[in-house]
Amino acid sequence: MVRKLPMSTFRPRALSSSASTAPLVRISSARFFGAGDGACNPSRRLALFHLGSAIPQGKLFGVKAPKMLRVEGNAIVAATGGSMAQTSTAITQEGALEWVKKDNRRLLHIVYRVGDLDKTIKFYTECLGMKLLRKQDIPEERYTNAFLGYGPEDSQFVVELTYNYGVDKYDIGTGFGHIGIAVEDVAKMVDLIKAKGGKVTREPGPVKGGNTVIAFVEDPDGYKFELLERGPTPEPLCQVMLRVGDLDRSIAFYEKAFGMELLRKRDNPEYKYTIAMMGYGPEDKSTVLELTYNYGITEYDKGNAYAQMAIGTDDVYKTAEAVRLFGGKITREPGPLPGINTKIMACLDPDCWKSVFVDNIDFAKELE
């Protein structure tokens, strides 16, 4: 029997019943992400480098660079012939950028916590039309998770729901926005959701400042789903929206550290917000990350409900170094998970949104 990848290893451990009001850092799994996983110190998170001990960067990225690089305070120094001399980091960054752009990356799934797993699965399958792809219970760690989507995990973006024993409520916070679903007829979908007892928070109609017909619905835990009227698409789960405090900073980070492309950017001064669509492919064929900046708001409450996104990569070690080079914080050093051997690494962006990178080959083997 082939063991399925327990993607709950990308979710925090079980919570106590009082954890619904606790900050996210208290429910992070030190086993997989390190004790400092939820912390995000603004004074350190934007530091250009955090390499720690010496790393042969030139060998790592396949570029011509000094033999060894070290961080001493704010300076990058190179070891050459037994002496230490200050040097430029342009080549190292260039090599990292080149590799990141060539890496085979795809958004795999989004992870968040729910208070009643069976109730949520019923809503997603009956109201949103998703399929339950797999479900597993881990009694020794007191949690159950379920994967749902519109197609197989090896080719499509899916959601991972996590239920921690005895915890029936979470705080979504103000930072997480919504998940987008592309549908051919928004009004018809809304009627179906209403007939099943679902909650519609925005009736079908054109989006503010545009022409696309949309609607908003909420699942039993209060997570919002935006229904977007589009033609047939290979990726119905088409968006994940997160709010950020500095849009230009976030765009630069996701372009350089994550290798995403800025697909489009739109300012809406009438409604005082700007959005940027980032991704690894066109919006009509792949899942994208929607970053939203609301004028004058630089920080958001993350709550303790949303966990992270998982992204495929050909090399978690190179990915970790690229993230470090461009200001990200590593919260779980790259390497295999105990007992599974699937290689992962976890990190935070400048706004403390967490992502987990998963080795593509290992992930494919676990889904066989």
mmCIF file of C-alpha atoms in Angstrom:
data_model
loop_
_atom_site.group_PDB
_atom_site.id
_atom_site.type_symbol
_atom_site.label_atom_id
_atom_site.label_comp_id
_atom_site.label_asym_id
_atom_site.label_seq_id
_atom_site.Cartn_x
_atom_site.Cartn_y
_atom_site.Cartn_z
ATOM 1 C CA MET A 1 0.000 0.000 0.000
ATOM 2 C CA VAL A 2 1.308 3.421 -0.913
ATOM 3 C CA ARG A 3 1.122 5.854 1.978
ATOM 4 C CA LYS A 4 -0.699 9.071 1.189
ATOM 5 C CA LEU A 5 1.019 12.323 2.051
ATOM 6 C CA PRO A 6 -0.486 13.610 5.309
ATOM 7 C CA MET A 7 -0.622 17.192 4.203
ATOM 8 C CA SER A 8 -1.785 18.024 7.682
ATOM 9 C CA THR A 9 1.906 18.137 8.412
ATOM 10 C CA PHE A 10 1.551 21.583 6.884
ATOM 11 C CA ARG A 11 -1.089 22.433 9.499
ATOM 12 C CA PRO A 12 -0.596 23.210 13.178
ATOM 13 C CA ARG A 13 -1.127 20.577 15.831
ATOM 14 C CA ALA A 14 -4.375 20.119 17.668
ATOM 15 C CA LEU A 15 -5.581 23.034 19.758
ATOM 16 C CA SER A 16 -7.090 23.240 23.168
ATOM 17 C CA SER A 17 -10.718 24.283 23.406
ATOM 18 C CA SER A 18 -9.635 27.744 24.519
ATOM 19 C CA ALA A 19 -7.469 28.328 21.479
ATOM 20 C CA SER A 20 -10.098 30.035 19.393
ATOM 21 C CA THR A 21 -8.994 33.390 20.722
ATOM 22 C CA ALA A 22 -5.299 32.608 20.881
ATOM 23 C CA PRO A 23 -2.804 34.211 18.486
ATOM 24 C CA LEU A 24 -1.639 32.064 15.594
ATOM 25 C CA VAL A 25 1.835 31.596 17.047
ATOM 26 C CA ARG A 26 0.393 29.538 19.906
ATOM 27 C CA ILE A 27 -0.986 26.929 17.583
ATOM 28 C CA SER A 28 1.993 26.548 15.302
ATOM 29 C CA SER A 29 3.634 23.155 15.169
ATOM 30 C CA ALA A 30 7.202 23.355 16.417
ATOM 31 C CA ARG A 31 7.722 19.873 15.060
ATOM 32 C CA PHE A 32 7.329 20.973 11.462
ATOM 33 C CA PHE A 33 7.741 24.739 11.406
ATOM 34 C CA GLY A 34 9.883 25.709 14.381
ATOM 35 C CA ALA A 35 8.877 27.552 17.522
ATOM 36 C CA GLY A 36 9.178 30.975 15.915
ATOM 37 C CA ASP A 37 6.784 30.143 13.100
ATOM 38 C CA GLY A 38 4.082 32.676 13.851
ATOM 39 C CA ALA A 39 6.281 35.570 14.909
ATOM 40 C CA CYS A 40 7.015 38.305 12.398
ATOM 41 C CA ASN A 41 9.321 41.011 13.657
ATOM 42 C CA PRO A 42 9.020 44.008 11.273
ATOM 43 C CA SER A 43 12.534 45.153 12.139
ATOM 44 C CA ARG A 44 14.029 41.837 11.006
ATOM 45 C CA ARG A 45 11.662 40.370 8.456
ATOM 46 C CA LEU A 46 12.732 42.803 5.717
ATOM 47 C CA ALA A 47 16.447 42.288 6.250
ATOM 48 C CA LEU A 48 18.009 41.625 2.867
ATOM 49 C CA PHE A 49 19.986 38.608 4.026
ATOM 50 C CA HIS A 50 19.803 36.035 6.776
ATOM 51 C CA LEU A 51 22.217 33.344 5.673
ATOM 52 C CA GLY A 52 23.623 32.331 9.056
ATOM 53 C CA SER A 53 26.625 30.098 8.545
ATOM 54 C CA ALA A 54 28.687 30.097 5.380
ATOM 55 C CA ILE A 55 26.906 28.774 2.272
ATOM 56 C CA PRO A 56 28.502 28.096 -1.118
ATOM 57 C CA GLN A 57 26.017 30.298 -2.984
ATOM 58 C CA GLY A 58 27.756 30.049 -6.315
ATOM 59 C CA LYS A 59 27.472 26.265 -6.290
ATOM 60 C CA LEU A 60 23.896 26.372 -5.006
ATOM 61 C CA PHE A 61 22.566 28.493 -7.862
ATOM 62 C CA GLY A 62 25.048 27.465 -10.551
ATOM 63 C CA VAL A 63 26.491 30.937 -11.069
ATOM 64 C CA LYS A 64 29.930 32.450 -10.870
ATOM 65 C CA ALA A 65 30.202 33.869 -7.375
ATOM 66 C CA PRO A 66 32.682 34.144 -4.488
ATOM 67 C CA LYS A 67 33.554 30.779 -2.998
ATOM 68 C CA MET A 68 31.872 31.395 0.363
ATOM 69 C CA LEU A 69 29.544 34.102 1.649
ATOM 70 C CA ARG A 70 28.959 35.111 5.240
ATOM 71 C CA VAL A 71 26.784 37.643 6.960
ATOM 72 C CA GLU A 72 28.512 39.981 9.393
ATOM 73 C CA GLY A 73 26.065 42.554 10.666
ATOM 74 C CA ASN A 74 24.583 44.175 7.566
ATOM 75 C CA ALA A 75 27.546 43.372 5.323
ATOM 76 C CA ILE A 76 28.075 40.403 3.025
ATOM 77 C CA VAL A 77 31.693 39.281 2.970
ATOM 78 C CA ALA A 78 33.460 36.677 0.873
ATOM 79 C CA ALA A 79 36.243 34.282 1.832
ATOM 80 C CA THR A 80 38.978 34.425 -0.783
ATOM 81 C CA GLY A 81 42.391 32.885 -0.235
ATOM 82 C CA GLY A 82 41.948 32.786 3.531
ATOM 83 C CA SER A 83 41.093 36.478 3.849
ATOM 84 C CA MET A 84 37.727 38.178 4.215
ATOM 85 C CA ALA A 85 36.816 41.025 1.876
ATOM 86 C CA GLN A 86 33.582 42.925 1.369
ATOM 87 C CA THR A 87 31.931 42.119 -1.939
ATOM 88 C CA SER A 88 28.808 42.807 -3.972
ATOM 89 C CA THR A 89 25.843 40.400 -3.846
ATOM 90 C CA ALA A 90 24.577 41.251 -7.332
ATOM 91 C CA ILE A 91 25.765 37.974 -8.906
ATOM 92 C CA THR A 92 24.226 35.859 -6.174
ATOM 93 C CA GLN A 93 20.882 37.628 -6.483
ATOM 94 C CA GLU A 94 21.043 37.368 -10.264
ATOM 95 C CA GLY A 95 21.630 33.644 -10.025
ATOM 96 C CA ALA A 96 18.783 33.209 -7.567
ATOM 97 C CA LEU A 97 16.399 35.175 -9.783
ATOM 98 C CA GLU A 98 17.352 33.112 -12.804
ATOM 99 C CA TRP A 99 16.768 29.827 -11.000
ATOM 100 C CA VAL A 100 13.478 30.910 -9.417
ATOM 101 C CA LYS A 101 12.075 31.836 -12.820
ATOM 102 C CA LYS A 102 13.046 28.428 -14.237
ATOM 103 C CA ASP A 103 11.765 26.389 -11.291
ATOM 104 C CA ASN A 104 8.685 24.263 -11.964
ATOM 105 C CA ARG A 105 6.177 25.798 -9.553
ATOM 106 C CA ARG A 106 2.435 25.441 -9.052
ATOM 107 C CA LEU A 107 -0.004 26.417 -6.322
ATOM 108 C CA LEU A 108 -1.007 23.082 -4.758
ATOM 109 C CA HIS A 109 -3.552 23.854 -2.043
ATOM 110 C CA ILE A 110 -4.689 26.207 0.692
ATOM 111 C CA VAL A 111 -4.959 25.054 4.314
ATOM 112 C CA TYR A 112 -7.378 26.349 6.941
ATOM 113 C CA ARG A 113 -9.162 25.167 10.086
ATOM 114 C CA VAL A 114 -12.851 24.389 10.516
ATOM 115 C CA GLY A 115 -15.043 23.657 13.527
ATOM 116 C CA ASP A 116 -17.268 20.915 12.075
ATOM 117 C CA LEU A 117 -15.594 18.938 9.327
ATOM 118 C CA ASP A 118 -18.608 16.912 8.198
ATOM 119 C CA LYS A 119 -20.798 20.011 8.024
ATOM 120 C CA THR A 120 -18.213 21.860 5.965
ATOM 121 C CA ILE A 121 -17.662 18.928 3.613
ATOM 122 C CA LYS A 122 -21.421 18.758 3.024
ATOM 123 C CA PHE A 123 -21.529 22.475 2.165
ATOM 124 C CA TYR A 124 -18.580 22.254 -0.220
ATOM 125 C CA THR A 125 -19.898 19.189 -2.043
ATOM 126 C CA GLU A 126 -23.621 20.028 -2.157
ATOM 127 C CA CYS A 127 -23.487 23.819 -2.504
ATOM 128 C CA LEU A 128 -20.156 24.528 -4.204
ATOM 129 C CA GLY A 129 -19.992 21.358 -6.285
ATOM 130 C CA MET A 130 -16.592 20.170 -5.044
ATOM 131 C CA LYS A 131 -15.555 16.546 -4.669
ATOM 132 C CA LEU A 132 -14.162 14.986 -1.501
ATOM 133 C CA LEU A 133 -10.777 13.764 -2.739
ATOM 134 C CA ARG A 134 -9.535 12.171 0.473
ATOM 135 C CA LYS A 135 -10.034 12.292 4.211
ATOM 136 C CA GLN A 136 -7.826 10.997 6.992
ATOM 137 C CA ASP A 137 -8.033 10.878 10.756
ATOM 138 C CA ILE A 138 -4.879 11.096 12.893
ATOM 139 C CA PRO A 139 -6.124 10.223 16.400
ATOM 140 C CA GLU A 140 -2.659 10.186 17.964
ATOM 141 C CA GLU A 141 -2.328 13.887 17.122
ATOM 142 C CA ARG A 142 -6.031 14.611 17.603
ATOM 143 C CA TYR A 143 -6.946 16.004 14.200
ATOM 144 C CA THR A 144 -8.685 15.053 10.965
ATOM 145 C CA ASN A 145 -8.175 16.619 7.574
ATOM 146 C CA ALA A 146 -9.969 16.481 4.250
ATOM 147 C CA PHE A 147 -9.013 17.527 0.738
ATOM 148 C CA LEU A 148 -11.676 18.866 -1.604
ATOM 149 C CA GLY A 149 -11.624 20.333 -5.081
ATOM 150 C CA TYR A 150 -12.844 20.112 -8.653
ATOM 151 C CA GLY A 151 -10.155 17.758 -9.909
ATOM 152 C CA PRO A 152 -7.195 15.579 -8.858
ATOM 153 C CA GLU A 153 -4.520 16.994 -6.584
ATOM 154 C CA ASP A 154 -1.721 16.163 -9.000
ATOM 155 C CA SER A 155 -2.997 18.718 -11.499
ATOM 156 C CA GLN A 156 -5.441 21.080 -9.781
ATOM 157 C CA PHE A 157 -5.530 23.454 -6.830
ATOM 158 C CA VAL A 158 -7.541 22.115 -3.870
ATOM 159 C CA VAL A 159 -8.504 23.086 -0.325
ATOM 160 C CA GLU A 160 -7.323 21.240 2.773
ATOM 161 C CA LEU A 161 -9.702 21.457 5.727
ATOM 162 C CA THR A 162 -8.323 20.686 9.176
ATOM 163 C CA TYR A 163 -10.441 19.772 12.189
ATOM 164 C CA ASN A 164 -8.673 19.765 15.565
ATOM 165 C CA TYR A 165 -10.436 17.619 18.136
ATOM 166 C CA GLY A 166 -12.636 19.643 20.482
ATOM 167 C CA VAL A 167 -12.178 23.014 18.747
ATOM 168 C CA ASP A 168 -15.376 24.232 17.134
ATOM 169 C CA LYS A 169 -14.635 27.889 16.479
ATOM 170 C CA TYR A 170 -11.816 30.002 15.055
ATOM 171 C CA ASP A 171 -11.078 33.661 14.458
ATOM 172 C CA ILE A 172 -10.647 34.346 10.744
ATOM 173 C CA GLY A 173 -9.301 37.838 11.411
ATOM 174 C CA THR A 174 -9.292 40.737 8.964
ATOM 175 C CA GLY A 175 -6.335 39.818 6.755
ATOM 176 C CA PHE A 176 -7.669 36.767 4.930
ATOM 177 C CA GLY A 177 -9.995 37.775 2.121
ATOM 178 C CA HIS A 178 -11.606 34.967 0.153
ATOM 179 C CA ILE A 179 -11.233 32.035 -2.200
ATOM 180 C CA GLY A 180 -12.368 32.586 -5.779
ATOM 181 C CA ILE A 181 -14.407 30.045 -7.750
ATOM 182 C CA ALA A 182 -14.960 30.431 -11.491
ATOM 183 C CA VAL A 183 -18.490 29.454 -12.573
ATOM 184 C CA GLU A 184 -20.316 29.797 -15.870
ATOM 185 C CA ASP A 185 -23.551 31.139 -14.337
ATOM 186 C CA VAL A 186 -23.219 33.004 -11.034
ATOM 187 C CA ALA A 187 -26.964 33.607 -10.608
ATOM 188 C CA LYS A 188 -27.724 29.910 -11.062
ATOM 189 C CA MET A 189 -25.067 28.948 -8.522
ATOM 190 C CA VAL A 190 -26.418 31.468 -6.016
ATOM 191 C CA ASP A 191 -29.932 30.055 -6.390
ATOM 192 C CA LEU A 192 -28.591 26.564 -5.706
ATOM 193 C CA ILE A 193 -26.714 27.720 -2.617
ATOM 194 C CA LYS A 194 -29.805 29.472 -1.287
ATOM 195 C CA ALA A 195 -31.912 26.364 -1.892
ATOM 196 C CA LYS A 196 -29.438 24.328 0.156
ATOM 197 C CA GLY A 197 -29.566 26.834 3.012
ATOM 198 C CA GLY A 198 -26.262 28.536 2.263
ATOM 199 C CA LYS A 199 -25.499 32.135 3.185
ATOM 200 C CA VAL A 200 -25.228 34.664 0.360
ATOM 201 C CA THR A 201 -23.538 37.897 1.467
ATOM 202 C CA ARG A 202 -23.482 39.669 -1.915
ATOM 203 C CA GLU A 203 -26.059 39.113 -4.624
ATOM 204 C CA PRO A 204 -24.922 38.588 -8.231
ATOM 205 C CA GLY A 205 -23.887 41.745 -10.046
ATOM 206 C CA PRO A 206 -20.934 43.540 -11.674
ATOM 207 C CA VAL A 207 -17.816 43.951 -9.559
ATOM 208 C CA LYS A 208 -17.130 47.470 -8.308
ATOM 209 C CA GLY A 209 -15.188 49.327 -10.960
ATOM 210 C CA GLY A 210 -15.540 46.525 -13.525
ATOM 211 C CA ASN A 211 -17.878 44.365 -15.577
ATOM 212 C CA THR A 212 -17.306 40.830 -14.282
ATOM 213 C CA VAL A 213 -20.415 39.398 -12.613
ATOM 214 C CA ILE A 214 -19.646 38.189 -9.114
ATOM 215 C CA ALA A 215 -21.344 37.136 -5.878
ATOM 216 C CA PHE A 216 -20.124 36.289 -2.390
ATOM 217 C CA VAL A 217 -21.148 33.386 -0.182
ATOM 218 C CA GLU A 218 -19.946 32.149 3.212
ATOM 219 C CA ASP A 219 -19.299 28.612 4.367
ATOM 220 C CA PRO A 220 -20.374 27.378 7.842
ATOM 221 C CA ASP A 221 -17.201 28.770 9.446
ATOM 222 C CA GLY A 222 -17.474 32.195 7.845
ATOM 223 C CA TYR A 223 -14.872 31.760 5.104
ATOM 224 C CA LYS A 224 -15.863 33.823 2.091
ATOM 225 C CA PHE A 225 -16.031 32.523 -1.461
ATOM 226 C CA GLU A 226 -16.211 34.840 -4.439
ATOM 227 C CA LEU A 227 -18.112 33.396 -7.392
ATOM 228 C CA LEU A 228 -16.768 34.831 -10.663
ATOM 229 C CA GLU A 229 -18.660 34.402 -13.912
ATOM 230 C CA ARG A 230 -16.297 32.975 -16.535
ATOM 231 C CA GLY A 231 -16.254 30.489 -19.359
ATOM 232 C CA PRO A 232 -14.989 26.931 -18.915
ATOM 233 C CA THR A 233 -11.631 26.778 -17.140
ATOM 234 C CA PRO A 234 -9.208 23.984 -16.189
ATOM 235 C CA GLU A 235 -8.823 25.562 -12.713
ATOM 236 C CA PRO A 236 -12.220 26.428 -11.116
ATOM 237 C CA LEU A 237 -10.592 27.235 -7.748
ATOM 238 C CA CYS A 238 -9.066 30.291 -9.348
ATOM 239 C CA GLN A 239 -8.041 32.771 -6.622
ATOM 240 C CA VAL A 240 -6.810 33.205 -3.067
ATOM 241 C CA MET A 241 -7.123 36.771 -1.795
ATOM 242 C CA LEU A 242 -4.907 38.106 0.992
ATOM 243 C CA ARG A 243 -4.666 41.681 2.258
ATOM 244 C CA VAL A 244 -1.241 43.307 2.534
ATOM 245 C CA GLY A 245 0.116 46.498 4.054
ATOM 246 C CA ASP A 246 2.528 47.542 1.289
ATOM 247 C CA LEU A 247 1.526 46.353 -2.167
ATOM 248 C CA ASP A 248 4.717 47.281 -4.011
ATOM 249 C CA ARG A 249 6.805 45.527 -1.367
ATOM 250 C CA SER A 250 4.652 42.399 -1.638
ATOM 251 C CA ILE A 251 4.757 42.383 -5.440
ATOM 252 C CA ALA A 252 8.550 42.602 -5.400
ATOM 253 C CA PHE A 253 8.780 39.785 -2.850
ATOM 254 C CA TYR A 254 6.493 37.392 -4.711
ATOM 255 C CA GLU A 255 8.207 38.134 -8.017
ATOM 256 C CA LYS A 256 11.756 37.646 -6.734
ATOM 257 C CA ALA A 257 11.448 35.145 -3.874
ATOM 258 C CA PHE A 258 8.527 33.076 -5.196
ATOM 259 C CA GLY A 259 9.085 33.506 -8.938
ATOM 260 C CA MET A 260 5.516 34.649 -9.569
ATOM 261 C CA GLU A 261 4.546 36.943 -12.405
ATOM 262 C CA LEU A 262 2.605 40.156 -11.939
ATOM 263 C CA LEU A 263 -0.345 39.378 -14.194
ATOM 264 C CA ARG A 264 -2.144 42.684 -13.682
ATOM 265 C CA LYS A 265 -2.519 45.533 -11.243
ATOM 266 C CA ARG A 266 -5.580 47.735 -10.861
ATOM 267 C CA ASP A 267 -6.121 50.802 -8.717
ATOM 268 C CA ASN A 268 -9.639 51.717 -7.610
ATOM 269 C CA PRO A 269 -9.357 55.214 -6.092
ATOM 270 C CA GLU A 270 -13.129 55.568 -5.865
ATOM 271 C CA TYR A 271 -13.244 52.649 -3.429
ATOM 272 C CA LYS A 272 -9.760 53.281 -1.990
ATOM 273 C CA TYR A 273 -8.050 49.996 -2.764
ATOM 274 C CA THR A 274 -5.557 48.503 -5.204
ATOM 275 C CA ILE A 275 -5.219 44.874 -6.260
ATOM 276 C CA ALA A 276 -2.421 42.887 -7.853
ATOM 277 C CA MET A 277 -2.837 39.458 -9.419
ATOM 278 C CA MET A 278 0.233 37.228 -9.041
ATOM 279 C CA GLY A 279 0.713 33.721 -10.321
ATOM 280 C CA TYR A 280 2.526 31.058 -12.328
ATOM 281 C CA GLY A 281 0.191 31.188 -15.305
ATOM 282 C CA PRO A 282 -2.675 33.154 -16.848
ATOM 283 C CA GLU A 283 -5.745 33.873 -14.727
ATOM 284 C CA ASP A 284 -8.111 31.943 -16.962
ATOM 285 C CA LYS A 285 -6.044 28.742 -16.769
ATOM 286 C CA SER A 286 -4.418 28.663 -13.331
ATOM 287 C CA THR A 287 -4.944 29.623 -9.712
ATOM 288 C CA VAL A 288 -3.606 33.059 -8.810
ATOM 289 C CA LEU A 289 -2.842 35.014 -5.661
ATOM 290 C CA GLU A 290 -4.803 38.241 -5.349
ATOM 291 C CA LEU A 291 -3.050 40.795 -3.138
ATOM 292 C CA THR A 292 -5.249 43.642 -1.918
ATOM 293 C CA TYR A 293 -4.062 46.944 -0.475
ATOM 294 C CA ASN A 294 -6.653 49.133 1.219
ATOM 295 C CA TYR A 295 -5.574 52.768 1.356
ATOM 296 C CA GLY A 296 -3.948 53.681 4.655
ATOM 297 C CA ILE A 297 -4.065 50.203 6.231
ATOM 298 C CA THR A 298 -0.663 48.670 6.880
ATOM 299 C CA GLU A 299 -1.467 45.823 9.297
ATOM 300 C CA TYR A 300 -4.198 43.214 9.657
ATOM 301 C CA ASP A 301 -5.303 40.742 12.283
ATOM 302 C CA LYS A 302 -4.402 37.255 11.029
ATOM 303 C CA GLY A 303 -6.673 35.421 13.492
ATOM 304 C CA ASN A 304 -6.016 31.705 14.018
ATOM 305 C CA ALA A 305 -8.143 30.100 11.299
ATOM 306 C CA TYR A 306 -6.158 30.464 8.078
ATOM 307 C CA ALA A 307 -2.944 28.433 7.963
ATOM 308 C CA GLN A 308 -1.032 28.634 4.662
ATOM 309 C CA MET A 309 -0.679 27.895 0.964
ATOM 310 C CA ALA A 310 1.366 24.989 -0.393
ATOM 311 C CA ILE A 311 3.474 25.453 -3.533
ATOM 312 C CA GLY A 312 5.326 22.861 -5.569
ATOM 313 C CA THR A 313 9.043 23.273 -6.334
ATOM 314 C CA ASP A 314 11.839 21.214 -7.877
ATOM 315 C CA ASP A 315 14.241 22.038 -5.024
ATOM 316 C CA VAL A 316 13.233 23.141 -1.527
ATOM 317 C CA TYR A 317 16.841 23.943 -0.608
ATOM 318 C CA LYS A 318 17.367 26.424 -3.436
ATOM 319 C CA THR A 319 13.906 27.821 -2.772
ATOM 320 C CA ALA A 320 14.801 28.494 0.860
ATOM 321 C CA GLU A 321 17.946 30.391 -0.111
ATOM 322 C CA ALA A 322 16.067 32.499 -2.649
ATOM 323 C CA VAL A 323 13.459 33.370 -0.029
ATOM 324 C CA ARG A 324 16.219 34.401 2.373
ATOM 325 C CA LEU A 325 17.962 36.505 -0.249
ATOM 326 C CA PHE A 326 14.847 38.526 -0.958
ATOM 327 C CA GLY A 327 13.676 39.227 2.568
ATOM 328 C CA GLY A 328 11.532 36.255 3.562
ATOM 329 C CA LYS A 329 11.713 34.486 6.899
ATOM 330 C CA ILE A 330 12.291 30.731 6.978
ATOM 331 C CA THR A 331 10.159 29.124 9.676
ATOM 332 C CA ARG A 332 10.914 25.506 8.810
ATOM 333 C CA GLU A 333 14.311 24.742 7.314
ATOM 334 C CA PRO A 334 14.248 22.648 4.132
ATOM 335 C CA GLY A 335 14.395 18.908 4.563
ATOM 336 C CA PRO A 336 12.368 15.675 4.707
ATOM 337 C CA LEU A 337 9.438 15.259 7.057
ATOM 338 C CA PRO A 338 10.028 12.606 9.748
ATOM 339 C CA GLY A 339 8.643 9.238 8.744
ATOM 340 C CA ILE A 340 7.513 10.430 5.303
ATOM 341 C CA ASN A 341 10.653 11.758 3.592
ATOM 342 C CA THR A 342 8.700 14.313 1.596
ATOM 343 C CA LYS A 343 10.940 17.387 1.513
ATOM 344 C CA ILE A 344 9.393 20.714 2.439
ATOM 345 C CA MET A 345 10.305 24.178 3.691
ATOM 346 C CA ALA A 346 8.090 26.862 5.239
ATOM 347 C CA CYS A 347 8.429 30.640 5.189
ATOM 348 C CA LEU A 348 6.702 33.952 5.848
ATOM 349 C CA ASP A 349 6.259 36.856 3.460
ATOM 350 C CA PRO A 350 6.721 40.490 4.616
ATOM 351 C CA ASP A 351 3.147 40.516 5.986
ATOM 352 C CA CYS A 352 3.642 37.189 7.809
ATOM 353 C CA TRP A 353 1.489 35.160 5.419
ATOM 354 C CA LYS A 354 2.842 31.623 5.491
ATOM 355 C CA SER A 355 3.662 29.393 2.536
ATOM 356 C CA VAL A 356 4.986 25.841 2.434
ATOM 357 C CA PHE A 357 7.051 24.652 -0.524
ATOM 358 C CA VAL A 358 6.842 20.935 -1.334
ATOM 359 C CA ASP A 359 9.228 18.896 -3.453
ATOM 360 C CA ASN A 360 7.440 18.071 -6.720
ATOM 361 C CA ILE A 361 8.762 14.531 -7.108
ATOM 362 C CA ASP A 362 8.073 13.629 -3.473
ATOM 363 C CA PHE A 363 4.564 15.046 -3.709
ATOM 364 C CA ALA A 364 3.798 13.064 -6.869
ATOM 365 C CA LYS A 365 5.028 9.833 -5.253
ATOM 366 C CA GLU A 366 2.819 10.352 -2.218
ATOM 367 C CA LEU A 367 -0.252 10.756 -4.427
ATOM 368 C CA GLU A 368 0.344 7.522 -6.377
#
